[in-house]
Amino acid sequence: MHLRFAAPRVDATPQTEAGAVQEFPCQSCGAKLNFKPGAEALVCPYCGTKQEIAVSEAPIVEYSLEDGINRALRSRARDLAEHGVEMECNGCGARAIVTKQSDHCAFCGSPVVVAVESDEELIQPESVLPFHVDDTQAKAEFQKWVGSRWFAPNDLKKRARTQGMDGAYLPHWTFDSETRTQYTGMRGEHYYETERYTDAEGNQQERRVQKTNWYPASGRVYVPFDDVLVCASKTLPAKLVQALEPWDLGELKAFQPAYLAGFATERYTVDLEDGFGLAEERMEPRIRTAIEIDIGGDVQRIMSMQVSHSDTTFKHVLLPLWISSFRYGEKVYRVVVNARTGEVAGERPWSAIKIALAVVFGLALIAGAVYLYKTG
């Protein structure tokens, strides 16, 4: 696929200022307030004081992809959290801003996390989906998920009853683009011929055989894309992250520091340009479908595609999830919960004993069926 950009539609500067995120002390006891999922409020974990979060009237702005790639919209990573600490995991390499004391990595469970100082400049988040599912509900969904895994080791279910969950925001990019694709291909039209043949008994028979005439085709298709979602982190397996989709992106809120209180916020490791490359991969099936419809006929072949993008914009968004990371044997397993919908996706070990017993039981059933068949 050949890529080229047309002139961008938007030329804007981000409305989120550096150093915007801050601590929120309780007015009653002075402790740090944490965001309460589903309540749109900050709550003191010690005295229960509640502070409502004022809903921002600021619009969620989508920025020019060209400006983003040219580093026009960046500030220091540490400015995301004025009193937060950037931590790096020596196990999985995740780097996250935390606003509370942490003794382990939320993404892999490793106890080795160290504070880091960095002046690297990153694109700050524009919008956020606040937590809706709280830790109690997330843990219940986690236990239900583990309980439905028949071939999981028994002690895994015991661990699920005691295993805690960490709340974290995972960085994502969304992309809008107007695409124009020039293509060449072939249109196949079926026709049928009668064919004579000799069957196994030497008799002459007739049958209808499908054949295809191919004709050259070329043209242009226009396909618009809105909010093509790409995870901007490599910490969690892509299969796990994609299993949590779809997200209710229509409910995105303009970024406010209060939403991060009490949670880890991972910084992105897939940069904007690479993220757009992944978005193109997600766009391609729709473009191919549009081309096949445009070619028409009974079957189609696409020989070449030249894709142009215009009015291409992006957002940096934070999406919430609960994570349970645990070690079993020598391997780290992770279960994640969509903190908006409660959808669960995860990795789990397999019980060799249960699998062996299932195989033996299956063979016994087959042997019993064969015996009954022969003696019946």
CSV table of N, CA, C and O in Angstrom, one decimal, residues 65-107:
chain,number,residue,atom,x,y,z
A,65,LEU,N,-2.4,15.3,12.4
A,65,LEU,CA,-1.4,14.3,12.5
A,65,LEU,C,0.0,14.8,12.1
A,65,LEU,O,1.0,14.5,12.7
A,66,GLU,N,0.0,15.7,11.2
A,66,GLU,CA,1.3,16.3,10.7
A,66,GLU,C,1.9,17.1,11.8
A,66,GLU,O,3.1,17.0,12.1
A,67,ASP,N,1.1,17.9,12.6
A,67,ASP,CA,1.7,18.6,13.7
A,67,ASP,C,2.2,17.7,14.8
A,67,ASP,O,3.3,17.9,15.4
A,68,GLY,N,1.5,16.6,15.0
A,68,GLY,CA,1.9,15.6,16.1
A,68,GLY,C,3.2,15.0,15.7
A,68,GLY,O,4.1,14.8,16.5
A,69,ILE,N,3.4,14.6,14.4
A,69,ILE,CA,4.6,13.9,14.0
A,69,ILE,C,5.8,14.9,14.0
A,69,ILE,O,6.9,14.5,14.3
A,70,ASN,N,5.5,16.2,13.8
A,70,ASN,CA,6.5,17.2,13.7
A,70,ASN,C,6.8,17.7,15.1
A,70,ASN,O,7.5,18.8,15.3
A,71,ARG,N,6.3,17.1,16.2
A,71,ARG,CA,6.7,17.4,17.6
A,71,ARG,C,6.1,18.7,18.0
A,71,ARG,O,6.6,19.3,19.0
A,72,ALA,N,5.1,19.2,17.4
A,72,ALA,CA,4.5,20.5,17.8
A,72,ALA,C,3.6,20.5,19.0
A,72,ALA,O,3.3,21.5,19.5
A,73,LEU,N,3.3,19.3,19.5
A,73,LEU,CA,2.3,19.2,20.5
A,73,LEU,C,2.8,18.5,21.8
A,73,LEU,O,2.1,17.8,22.5
A,74,ARG,N,4.1,18.7,22.1
A,74,ARG,CA,4.7,17.8,23.1
A,74,ARG,C,5.2,18.6,24.3
A,74,ARG,O,5.5,19.8,24.2
A,75,SER,N,5.3,18.0,25.4
A,75,SER,CA,5.9,18.5,26.7
A,75,SER,C,6.5,17.4,27.4
A,75,SER,O,6.3,16.2,27.1
A,76,ARG,N,7.1,17.6,28.6
A,76,ARG,CA,7.8,16.6,29.3
A,76,ARG,C,6.8,15.6,29.9
A,76,ARG,O,5.8,15.9,30.3
A,77,ALA,N,7.3,14.3,29.9
A,77,ALA,CA,6.4,13.2,30.4
A,77,ALA,C,6.1,13.5,31.8
A,77,ALA,O,4.9,13.2,32.2
A,78,ARG,N,7.0,13.9,32.6
A,78,ARG,CA,6.8,14.1,34.0
A,78,ARG,C,5.8,15.2,34.3
A,78,ARG,O,5.2,15.3,35.4
A,79,ASP,N,5.5,16.0,33.4
A,79,ASP,CA,4.5,17.1,33.6
A,79,ASP,C,3.1,16.6,33.7
A,79,ASP,O,2.2,17.3,34.0
A,80,LEU,N,2.9,15.3,33.3
A,80,LEU,CA,1.5,14.7,33.4
A,80,LEU,C,1.1,14.7,34.8
A,80,LEU,O,-0.1,14.8,35.1
A,81,ALA,N,2.0,14.5,35.8
A,81,ALA,CA,1.7,14.4,37.2
A,81,ALA,C,2.6,15.3,38.0
A,81,ALA,O,3.8,14.9,38.2
A,82,GLU,N,2.2,16.4,38.4
A,82,GLU,CA,3.1,17.4,39.1
A,82,GLU,C,3.6,16.7,40.4
A,82,GLU,O,4.8,16.9,40.7
A,83,HIS,N,2.8,16.0,41.1
A,83,HIS,CA,3.3,15.4,42.4
A,83,HIS,C,3.4,13.8,42.2
A,83,HIS,O,3.5,13.1,43.2
A,84,GLY,N,3.1,13.4,41.0
A,84,GLY,CA,3.2,11.9,40.8
A,84,GLY,C,4.7,11.5,40.5
A,84,GLY,O,5.6,12.4,40.4
A,85,VAL,N,4.9,10.3,40.5
A,85,VAL,CA,6.3,9.7,40.3
A,85,VAL,C,6.3,8.8,39.1
A,85,VAL,O,5.4,8.0,38.9
A,86,GLU,N,7.3,9.0,38.2
A,86,GLU,CA,7.4,8.1,37.1
A,86,GLU,C,8.2,6.8,37.5
A,86,GLU,O,9.3,7.0,38.0
A,87,MET,N,7.6,5.7,37.4
A,87,MET,CA,8.2,4.4,37.8
A,87,MET,C,8.5,3.5,36.6
A,87,MET,O,7.7,3.5,35.6
A,88,GLU,N,9.6,2.8,36.6
A,88,GLU,CA,9.9,1.9,35.6
A,88,GLU,C,10.1,0.5,36.2
A,88,GLU,O,10.7,0.3,37.2
A,89,CYS,N,9.5,-0.5,35.5
A,89,CYS,CA,9.5,-1.9,36.0
A,89,CYS,C,10.8,-2.5,35.4
A,89,CYS,O,10.9,-2.5,34.2
A,90,ASN,N,11.6,-3.2,36.2
A,90,ASN,CA,12.7,-3.9,35.7
A,90,ASN,C,12.3,-5.2,35.1
A,90,ASN,O,13.2,-5.9,34.5
A,91,GLY,N,11.1,-5.7,35.3
A,91,GLY,CA,10.6,-6.9,34.7
A,91,GLY,C,10.1,-6.8,33.3
A,91,GLY,O,10.7,-7.4,32.4
A,92,CYS,N,9.1,-6.0,33.1
A,92,CYS,CA,8.5,-5.9,31.8
A,92,CYS,C,8.8,-4.6,31.1
A,92,CYS,O,8.5,-4.4,29.9
A,93,GLY,N,9.4,-3.7,31.8
A,93,GLY,CA,9.8,-2.4,31.2
A,93,GLY,C,8.8,-1.3,31.1
A,93,GLY,O,9.0,-0.2,30.6
A,94,ALA,N,7.6,-1.6,31.7
A,94,ALA,CA,6.5,-0.6,31.7
A,94,ALA,C,7.0,0.7,32.5
A,94,ALA,O,7.6,0.6,33.5
A,95,ARG,N,6.6,1.8,31.9
A,95,ARG,CA,6.9,3.1,32.6
A,95,ARG,C,5.5,3.8,32.8
A,95,ARG,O,4.8,4.0,31.9
A,96,ALA,N,5.2,4.1,34.0
A,96,ALA,CA,3.9,4.7,34.4
A,96,ALA,C,4.1,5.8,35.4
A,96,ALA,O,5.0,5.8,36.2
A,97,ILE,N,3.1,6.7,35.4
A,97,ILE,CA,3.0,7.8,36.4
A,97,ILE,C,2.1,7.3,37.4
A,97,ILE,O,1.0,6.8,37.2
A,98,VAL,N,2.5,7.3,38.7
A,98,VAL,CA,1.7,6.8,39.8
A,98,VAL,C,1.5,8.0,40.8
A,98,VAL,O,2.4,8.8,41.0
A,99,THR,N,0.3,8.0,41.3
A,99,THR,CA,0.0,9.1,42.2
A,99,THR,C,-0.2,8.6,43.7
A,99,THR,O,-0.7,9.3,44.5
A,100,LYS,N,0.2,7.3,43.9
A,100,LYS,CA,0.2,6.8,45.2
A,100,LYS,C,1.4,5.8,45.3
A,100,LYS,O,1.9,5.4,44.3
A,101,GLN,N,1.8,5.5,46.5
A,101,GLN,CA,2.9,4.6,46.7
A,101,GLN,C,2.6,3.2,46.1
A,101,GLN,O,1.5,2.7,46.3
A,102,SER,N,3.6,2.7,45.4
A,102,SER,CA,3.4,1.4,44.8
A,102,SER,C,4.7,0.5,45.0
A,102,SER,O,5.8,1.0,44.9
A,103,ASP,N,4.4,-0.7,45.4
A,103,ASP,CA,5.6,-1.6,45.6
A,103,ASP,C,5.7,-2.7,44.6
A,103,ASP,O,6.4,-3.7,44.8
A,104,HIS,N,4.9,-2.6,43.5
A,104,HIS,CA,4.9,-3.6,42.5
A,104,HIS,C,4.4,-3.0,41.2
A,104,HIS,O,3.8,-2.0,41.2
A,105,CYS,N,4.7,-3.7,40.1
A,105,CYS,CA,4.3,-3.3,38.7
A,105,CYS,C,2.9,-3.8,38.5
A,105,CYS,O,2.6,-5.0,38.6
A,106,ALA,N,2.0,-2.9,38.1
A,106,ALA,CA,0.6,-3.2,37.8
A,106,ALA,C,0.5,-4.1,36.6
A,106,ALA,O,-0.5,-4.9,36.5
A,107,PHE,N,1.5,-4.1,35.7
A,107,PHE,CA,1.3,-4.8,34.4
A,107,PHE,C,1.9,-6.2,34.4
A,107,PHE,O,1.6,-7.0,33.6
